Coordinates of N, CA and C in Angstrom, one line a residue:
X1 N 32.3 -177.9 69.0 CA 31.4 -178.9 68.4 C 31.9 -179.3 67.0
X2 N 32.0 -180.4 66.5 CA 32.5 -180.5 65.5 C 31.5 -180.6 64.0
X3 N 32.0 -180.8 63.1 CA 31.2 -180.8 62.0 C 30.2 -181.4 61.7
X4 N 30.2 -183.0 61.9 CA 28.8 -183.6 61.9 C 27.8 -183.4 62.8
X5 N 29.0 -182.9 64.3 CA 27.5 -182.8 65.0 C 26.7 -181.4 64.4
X6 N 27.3 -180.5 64.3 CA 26.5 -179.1 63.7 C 25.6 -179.7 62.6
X7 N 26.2 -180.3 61.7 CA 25.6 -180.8 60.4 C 23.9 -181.7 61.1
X8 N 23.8 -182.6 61.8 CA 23.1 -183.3 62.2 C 22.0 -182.6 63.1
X9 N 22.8 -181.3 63.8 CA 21.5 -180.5 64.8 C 21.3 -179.3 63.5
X10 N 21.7 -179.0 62.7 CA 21.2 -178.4 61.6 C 19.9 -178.6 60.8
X11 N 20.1 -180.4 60.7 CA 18.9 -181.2 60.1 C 17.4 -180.9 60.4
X12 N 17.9 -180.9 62.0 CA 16.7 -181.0 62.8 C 15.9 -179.3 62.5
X13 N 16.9 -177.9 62.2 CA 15.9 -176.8 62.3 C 16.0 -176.4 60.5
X14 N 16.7 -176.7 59.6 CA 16.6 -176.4 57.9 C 17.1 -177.4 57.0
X15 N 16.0 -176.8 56.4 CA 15.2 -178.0 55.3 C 16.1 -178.0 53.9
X16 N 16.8 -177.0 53.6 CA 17.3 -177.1 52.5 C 18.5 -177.6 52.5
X17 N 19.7 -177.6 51.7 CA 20.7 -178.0 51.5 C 21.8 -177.9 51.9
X18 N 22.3 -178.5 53.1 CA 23.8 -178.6 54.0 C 24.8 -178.2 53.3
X19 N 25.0 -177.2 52.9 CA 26.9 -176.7 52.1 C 27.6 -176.1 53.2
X20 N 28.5 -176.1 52.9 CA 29.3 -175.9 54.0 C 29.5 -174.5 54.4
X21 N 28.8 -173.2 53.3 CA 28.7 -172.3 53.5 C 28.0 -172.1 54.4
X22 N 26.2 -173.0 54.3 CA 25.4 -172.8 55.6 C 25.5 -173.4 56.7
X23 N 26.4 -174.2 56.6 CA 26.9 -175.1 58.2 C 27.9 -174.3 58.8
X24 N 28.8 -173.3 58.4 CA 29.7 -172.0 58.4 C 28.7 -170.9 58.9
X25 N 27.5 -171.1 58.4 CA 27.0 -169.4 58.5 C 26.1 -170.3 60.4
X26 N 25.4 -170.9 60.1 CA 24.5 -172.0 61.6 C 25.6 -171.6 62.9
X27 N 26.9 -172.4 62.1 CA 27.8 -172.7 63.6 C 27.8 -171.8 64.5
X28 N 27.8 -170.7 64.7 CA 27.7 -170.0 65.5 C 26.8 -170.1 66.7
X29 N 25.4 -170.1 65.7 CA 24.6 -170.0 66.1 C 24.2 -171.0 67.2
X30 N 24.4 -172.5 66.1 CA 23.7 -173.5 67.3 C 25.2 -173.2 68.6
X31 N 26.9 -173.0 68.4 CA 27.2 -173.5 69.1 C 26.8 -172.1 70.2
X32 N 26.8 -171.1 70.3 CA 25.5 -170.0 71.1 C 24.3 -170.6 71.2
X33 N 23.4 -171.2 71.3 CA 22.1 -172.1 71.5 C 22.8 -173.0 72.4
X34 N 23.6 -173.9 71.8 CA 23.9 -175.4 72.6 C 24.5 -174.5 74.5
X35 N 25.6 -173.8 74.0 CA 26.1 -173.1 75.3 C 25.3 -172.1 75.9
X36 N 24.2 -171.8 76.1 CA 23.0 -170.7 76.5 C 22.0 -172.2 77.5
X37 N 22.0 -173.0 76.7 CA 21.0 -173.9 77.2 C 22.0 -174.9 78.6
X38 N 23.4 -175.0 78.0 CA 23.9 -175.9 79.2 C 24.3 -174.5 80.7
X39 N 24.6 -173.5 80.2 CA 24.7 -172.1 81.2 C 23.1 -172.3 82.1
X40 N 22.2 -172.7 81.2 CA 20.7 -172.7 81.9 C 21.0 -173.5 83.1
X41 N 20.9 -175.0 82.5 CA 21.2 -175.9 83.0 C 22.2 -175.9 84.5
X42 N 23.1 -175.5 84.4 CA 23.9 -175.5 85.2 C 23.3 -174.4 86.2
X43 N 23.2 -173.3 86.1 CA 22.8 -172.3 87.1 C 21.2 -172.9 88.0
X44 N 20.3 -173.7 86.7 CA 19.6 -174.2 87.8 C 20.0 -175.3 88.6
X45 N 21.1 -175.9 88.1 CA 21.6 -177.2 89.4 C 22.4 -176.3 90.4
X46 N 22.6 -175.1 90.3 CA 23.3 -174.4 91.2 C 22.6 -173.8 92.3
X47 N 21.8 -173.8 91.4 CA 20.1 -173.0 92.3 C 19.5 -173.8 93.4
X48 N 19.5 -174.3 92.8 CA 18.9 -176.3 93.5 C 19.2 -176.6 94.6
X49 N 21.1 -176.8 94.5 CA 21.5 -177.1 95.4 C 22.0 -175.9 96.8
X50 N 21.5 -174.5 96.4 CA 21.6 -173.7 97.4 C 20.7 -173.6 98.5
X51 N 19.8 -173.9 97.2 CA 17.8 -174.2 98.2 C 17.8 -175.0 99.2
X52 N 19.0 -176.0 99.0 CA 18.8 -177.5 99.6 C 19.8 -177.1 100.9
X53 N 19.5 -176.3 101.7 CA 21.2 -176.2 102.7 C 20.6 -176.8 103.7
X54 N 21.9 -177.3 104.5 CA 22.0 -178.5 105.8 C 21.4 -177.7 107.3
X55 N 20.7 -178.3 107.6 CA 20.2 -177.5 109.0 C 21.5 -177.7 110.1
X56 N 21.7 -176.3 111.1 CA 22.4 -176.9 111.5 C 22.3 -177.7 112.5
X57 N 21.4 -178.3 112.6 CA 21.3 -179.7 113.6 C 21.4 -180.8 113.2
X58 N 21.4 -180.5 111.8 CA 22.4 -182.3 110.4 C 23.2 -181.7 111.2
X59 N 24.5 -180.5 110.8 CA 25.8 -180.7 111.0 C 25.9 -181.0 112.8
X60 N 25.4 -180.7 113.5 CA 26.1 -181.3 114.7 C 26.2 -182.6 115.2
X61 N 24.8 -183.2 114.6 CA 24.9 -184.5 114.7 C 25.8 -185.5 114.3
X62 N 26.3 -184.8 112.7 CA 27.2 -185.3 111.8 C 28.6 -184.9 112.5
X63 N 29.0 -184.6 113.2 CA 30.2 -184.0 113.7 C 30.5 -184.9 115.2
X64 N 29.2 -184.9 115.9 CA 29.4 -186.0 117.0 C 29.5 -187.2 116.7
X65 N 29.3 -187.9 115.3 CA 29.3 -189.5 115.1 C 30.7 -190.0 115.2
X66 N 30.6 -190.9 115.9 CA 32.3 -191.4 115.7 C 32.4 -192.3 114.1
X67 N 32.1 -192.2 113.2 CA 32.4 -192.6 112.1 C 33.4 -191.4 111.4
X68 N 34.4 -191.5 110.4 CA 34.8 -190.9 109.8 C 34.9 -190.9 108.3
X69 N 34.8 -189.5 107.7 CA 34.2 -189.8 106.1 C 35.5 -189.4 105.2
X70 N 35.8 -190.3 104.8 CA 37.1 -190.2 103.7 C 36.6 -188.9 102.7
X71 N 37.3 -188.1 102.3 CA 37.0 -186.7 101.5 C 37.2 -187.8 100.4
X72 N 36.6 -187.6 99.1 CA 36.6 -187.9 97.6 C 37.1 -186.6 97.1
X73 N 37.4 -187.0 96.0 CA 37.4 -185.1 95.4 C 36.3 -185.4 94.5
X74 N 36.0 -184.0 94.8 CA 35.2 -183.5 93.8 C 35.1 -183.6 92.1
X75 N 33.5 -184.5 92.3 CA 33.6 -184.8 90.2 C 32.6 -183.2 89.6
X76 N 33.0 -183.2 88.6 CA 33.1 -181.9 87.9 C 32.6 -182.1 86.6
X77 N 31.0 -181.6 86.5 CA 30.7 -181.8 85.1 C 30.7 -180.8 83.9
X78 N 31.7 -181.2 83.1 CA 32.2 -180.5 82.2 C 31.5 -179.6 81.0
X79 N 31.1 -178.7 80.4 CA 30.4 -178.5 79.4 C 30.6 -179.2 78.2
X80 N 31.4 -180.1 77.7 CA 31.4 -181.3 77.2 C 30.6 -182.4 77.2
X81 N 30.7 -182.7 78.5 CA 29.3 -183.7 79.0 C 28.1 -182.9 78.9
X82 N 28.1 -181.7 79.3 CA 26.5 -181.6 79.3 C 26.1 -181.3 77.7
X83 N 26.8 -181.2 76.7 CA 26.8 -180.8 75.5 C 26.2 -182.1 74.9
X84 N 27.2 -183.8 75.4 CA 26.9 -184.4 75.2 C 25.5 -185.2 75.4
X85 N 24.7 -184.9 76.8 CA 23.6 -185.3 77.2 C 22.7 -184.4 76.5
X86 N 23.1 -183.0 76.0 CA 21.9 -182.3 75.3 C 21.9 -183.7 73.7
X87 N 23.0 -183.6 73.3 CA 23.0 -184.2 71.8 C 22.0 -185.5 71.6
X88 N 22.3 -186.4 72.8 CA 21.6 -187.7 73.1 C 20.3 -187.0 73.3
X89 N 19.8 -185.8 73.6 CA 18.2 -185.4 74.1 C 17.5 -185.3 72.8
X90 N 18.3 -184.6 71.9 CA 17.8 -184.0 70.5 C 17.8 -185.1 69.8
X91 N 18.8 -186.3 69.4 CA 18.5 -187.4 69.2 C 17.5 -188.6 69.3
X92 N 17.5 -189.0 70.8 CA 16.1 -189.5 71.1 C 14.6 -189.0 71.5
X93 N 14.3 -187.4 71.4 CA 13.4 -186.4 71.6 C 12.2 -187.3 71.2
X94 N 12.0 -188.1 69.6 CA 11.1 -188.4 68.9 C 11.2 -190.2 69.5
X95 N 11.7 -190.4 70.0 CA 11.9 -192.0 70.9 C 11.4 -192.2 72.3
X96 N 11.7 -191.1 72.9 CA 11.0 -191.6 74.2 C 11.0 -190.3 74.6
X97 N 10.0 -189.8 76.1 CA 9.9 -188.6 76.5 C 11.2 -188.5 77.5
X98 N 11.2 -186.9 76.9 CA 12.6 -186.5 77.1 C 12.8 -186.2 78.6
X99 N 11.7 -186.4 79.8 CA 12.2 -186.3 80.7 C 11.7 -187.6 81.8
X100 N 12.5 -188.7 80.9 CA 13.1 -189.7 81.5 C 14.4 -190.0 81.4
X101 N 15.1 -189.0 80.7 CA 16.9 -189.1 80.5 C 17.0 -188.5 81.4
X102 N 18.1 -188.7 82.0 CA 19.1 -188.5 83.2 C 20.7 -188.8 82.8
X103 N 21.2 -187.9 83.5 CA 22.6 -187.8 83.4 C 23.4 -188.0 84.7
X104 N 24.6 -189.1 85.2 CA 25.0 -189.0 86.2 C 26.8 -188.8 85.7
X105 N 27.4 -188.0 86.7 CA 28.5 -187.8 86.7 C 29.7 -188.8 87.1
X106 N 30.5 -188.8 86.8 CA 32.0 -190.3 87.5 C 33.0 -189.8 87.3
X107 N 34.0 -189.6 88.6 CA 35.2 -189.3 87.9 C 35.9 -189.8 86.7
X108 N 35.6 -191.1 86.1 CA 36.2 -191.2 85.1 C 35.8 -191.5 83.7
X109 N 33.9 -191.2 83.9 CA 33.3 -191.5 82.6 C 31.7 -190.8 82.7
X110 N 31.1 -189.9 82.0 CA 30.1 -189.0 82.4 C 28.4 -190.5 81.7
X111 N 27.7 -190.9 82.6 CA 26.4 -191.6 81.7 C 25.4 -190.8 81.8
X112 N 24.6 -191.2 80.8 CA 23.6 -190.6 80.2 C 22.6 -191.8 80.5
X113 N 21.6 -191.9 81.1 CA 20.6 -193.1 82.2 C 19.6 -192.7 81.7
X114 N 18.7 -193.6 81.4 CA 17.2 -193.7 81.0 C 16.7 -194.1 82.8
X115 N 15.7 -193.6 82.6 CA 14.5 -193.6 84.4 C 15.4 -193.0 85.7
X116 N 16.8 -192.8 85.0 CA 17.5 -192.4 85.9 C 18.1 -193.7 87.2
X117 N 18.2 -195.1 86.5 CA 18.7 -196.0 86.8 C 19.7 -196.5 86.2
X118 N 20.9 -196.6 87.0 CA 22.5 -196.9 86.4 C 22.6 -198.3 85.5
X119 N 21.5 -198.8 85.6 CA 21.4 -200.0 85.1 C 20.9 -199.9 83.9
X120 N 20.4 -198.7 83.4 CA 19.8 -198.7 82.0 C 20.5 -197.7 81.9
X121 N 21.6 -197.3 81.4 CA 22.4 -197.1 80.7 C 22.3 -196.4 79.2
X122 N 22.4 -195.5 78.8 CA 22.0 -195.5 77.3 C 23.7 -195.3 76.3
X123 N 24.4 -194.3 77.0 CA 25.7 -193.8 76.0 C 26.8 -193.2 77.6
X124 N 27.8 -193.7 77.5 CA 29.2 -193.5 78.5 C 30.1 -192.5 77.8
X125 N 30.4 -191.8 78.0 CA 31.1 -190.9 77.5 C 32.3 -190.7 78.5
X126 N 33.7 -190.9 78.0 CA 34.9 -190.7 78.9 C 36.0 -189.6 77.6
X127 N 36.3 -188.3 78.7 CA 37.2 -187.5 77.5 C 38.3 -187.6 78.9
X128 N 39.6 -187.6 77.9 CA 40.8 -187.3 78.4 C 41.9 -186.6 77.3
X129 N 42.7 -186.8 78.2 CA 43.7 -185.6 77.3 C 44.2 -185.6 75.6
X130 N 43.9 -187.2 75.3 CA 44.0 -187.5 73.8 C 42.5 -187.0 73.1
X131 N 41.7 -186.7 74.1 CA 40.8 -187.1 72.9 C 39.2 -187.4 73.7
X132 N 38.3 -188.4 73.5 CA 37.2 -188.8 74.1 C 37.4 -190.2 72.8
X133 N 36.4 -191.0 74.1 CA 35.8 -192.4 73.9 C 34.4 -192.3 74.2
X134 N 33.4 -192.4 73.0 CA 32.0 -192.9 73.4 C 31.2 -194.7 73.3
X135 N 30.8 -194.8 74.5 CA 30.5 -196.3 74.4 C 28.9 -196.2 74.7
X136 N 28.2 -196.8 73.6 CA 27.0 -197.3 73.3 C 26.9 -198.7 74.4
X137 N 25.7 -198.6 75.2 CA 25.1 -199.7 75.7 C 24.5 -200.7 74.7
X138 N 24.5 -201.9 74.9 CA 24.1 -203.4 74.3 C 24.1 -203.3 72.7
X139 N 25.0 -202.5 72.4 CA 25.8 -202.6 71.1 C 27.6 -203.0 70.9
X140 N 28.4 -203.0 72.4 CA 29.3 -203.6 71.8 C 30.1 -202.5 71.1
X141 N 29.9 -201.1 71.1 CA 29.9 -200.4 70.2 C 31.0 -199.3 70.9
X142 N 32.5 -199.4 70.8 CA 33.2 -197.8 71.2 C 33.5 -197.1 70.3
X143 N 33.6 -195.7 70.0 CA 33.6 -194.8 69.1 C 34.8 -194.0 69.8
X144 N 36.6 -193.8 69.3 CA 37.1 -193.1 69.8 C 37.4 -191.5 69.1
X145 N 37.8 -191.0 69.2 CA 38.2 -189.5 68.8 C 38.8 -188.7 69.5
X146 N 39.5 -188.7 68.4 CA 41.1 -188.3 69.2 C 41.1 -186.5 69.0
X147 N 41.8 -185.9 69.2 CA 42.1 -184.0 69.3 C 41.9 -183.8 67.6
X148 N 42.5 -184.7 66.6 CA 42.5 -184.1 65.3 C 41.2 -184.2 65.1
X149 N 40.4 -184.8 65.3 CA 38.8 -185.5 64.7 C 37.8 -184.4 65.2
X150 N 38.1 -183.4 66.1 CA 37.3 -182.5 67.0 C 36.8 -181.6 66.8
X151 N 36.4 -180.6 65.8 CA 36.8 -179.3 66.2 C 36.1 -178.8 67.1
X152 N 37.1 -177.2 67.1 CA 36.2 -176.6 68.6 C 36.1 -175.5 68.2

């Protein structure tokens, strides 16, 4: 996580003065909080989808259809993105209730969705090997950052 973001979720839990000694002494801490809470996250989408298993009378049916289903590969959400979708949560927390954000996965750009419609849109987030690009909805607005800009 890099410095402003610590600096910025810092704001939100102490009141006194951001030096860089106490944003040194925090980091830990939130980046242990930030990764505890996406570990959450993730084991319950793991949970979820174990609950959810195919009877086998889906697969036979699905096996006799003469249609055929092109394999996709598999999109993969990164602890990055989900770091990202927490940051947009702590952000708009005091704007709208927090569980009308939604997050959908793309192979090639992670969104963060208000009512959980692709069409409301709130922040696109695409990382690649240089770096990441964040794009703001109906601002017009890309923010790139490259590997030096990052820390980790």
């Amino acid at each position: 996580m890099n410095y402003s973001g610590i600096k910025f979720l810092l704001g939100e839990i102490y009141d006194g003065m951001k030096t860089k000694q106490i944003i040194d002494k925090f980091k830990p801490i939130i980046k242990k909080g930030l990764n505890q809470f996406i570990s959450e996250k993730v084991n319950d989408k793991l949970s979820a989808a174990l609950k959810s298993s195919v009877s086998v009378d889906e697969l036979d049916t699905k096996s006799e259809s003469n249609t055929t289903e092109i394999d996709e590969p598999e999109v993969i959400t990164t602890p990055e993105e989900l770091e990202s979708y927490t940051i947009v949560k702590v952000v708009l927390k005091d704007v709208i209730p927090l569980d009308r954000l939604f997050y959908r996965d793309n192979r090639s750009y992670f969104n963060i969705l208000l009512d959980d419609n692709i069409r409301k849109w709130i922040l696109r987030v695409r990382f690649n090997t240089n770096g990441m690009k964040i794009e703001l909805n109906d601002l017009n607005c890309q923010i790139k950052l490259d590997k030096s800009s990052i820390l980790t």
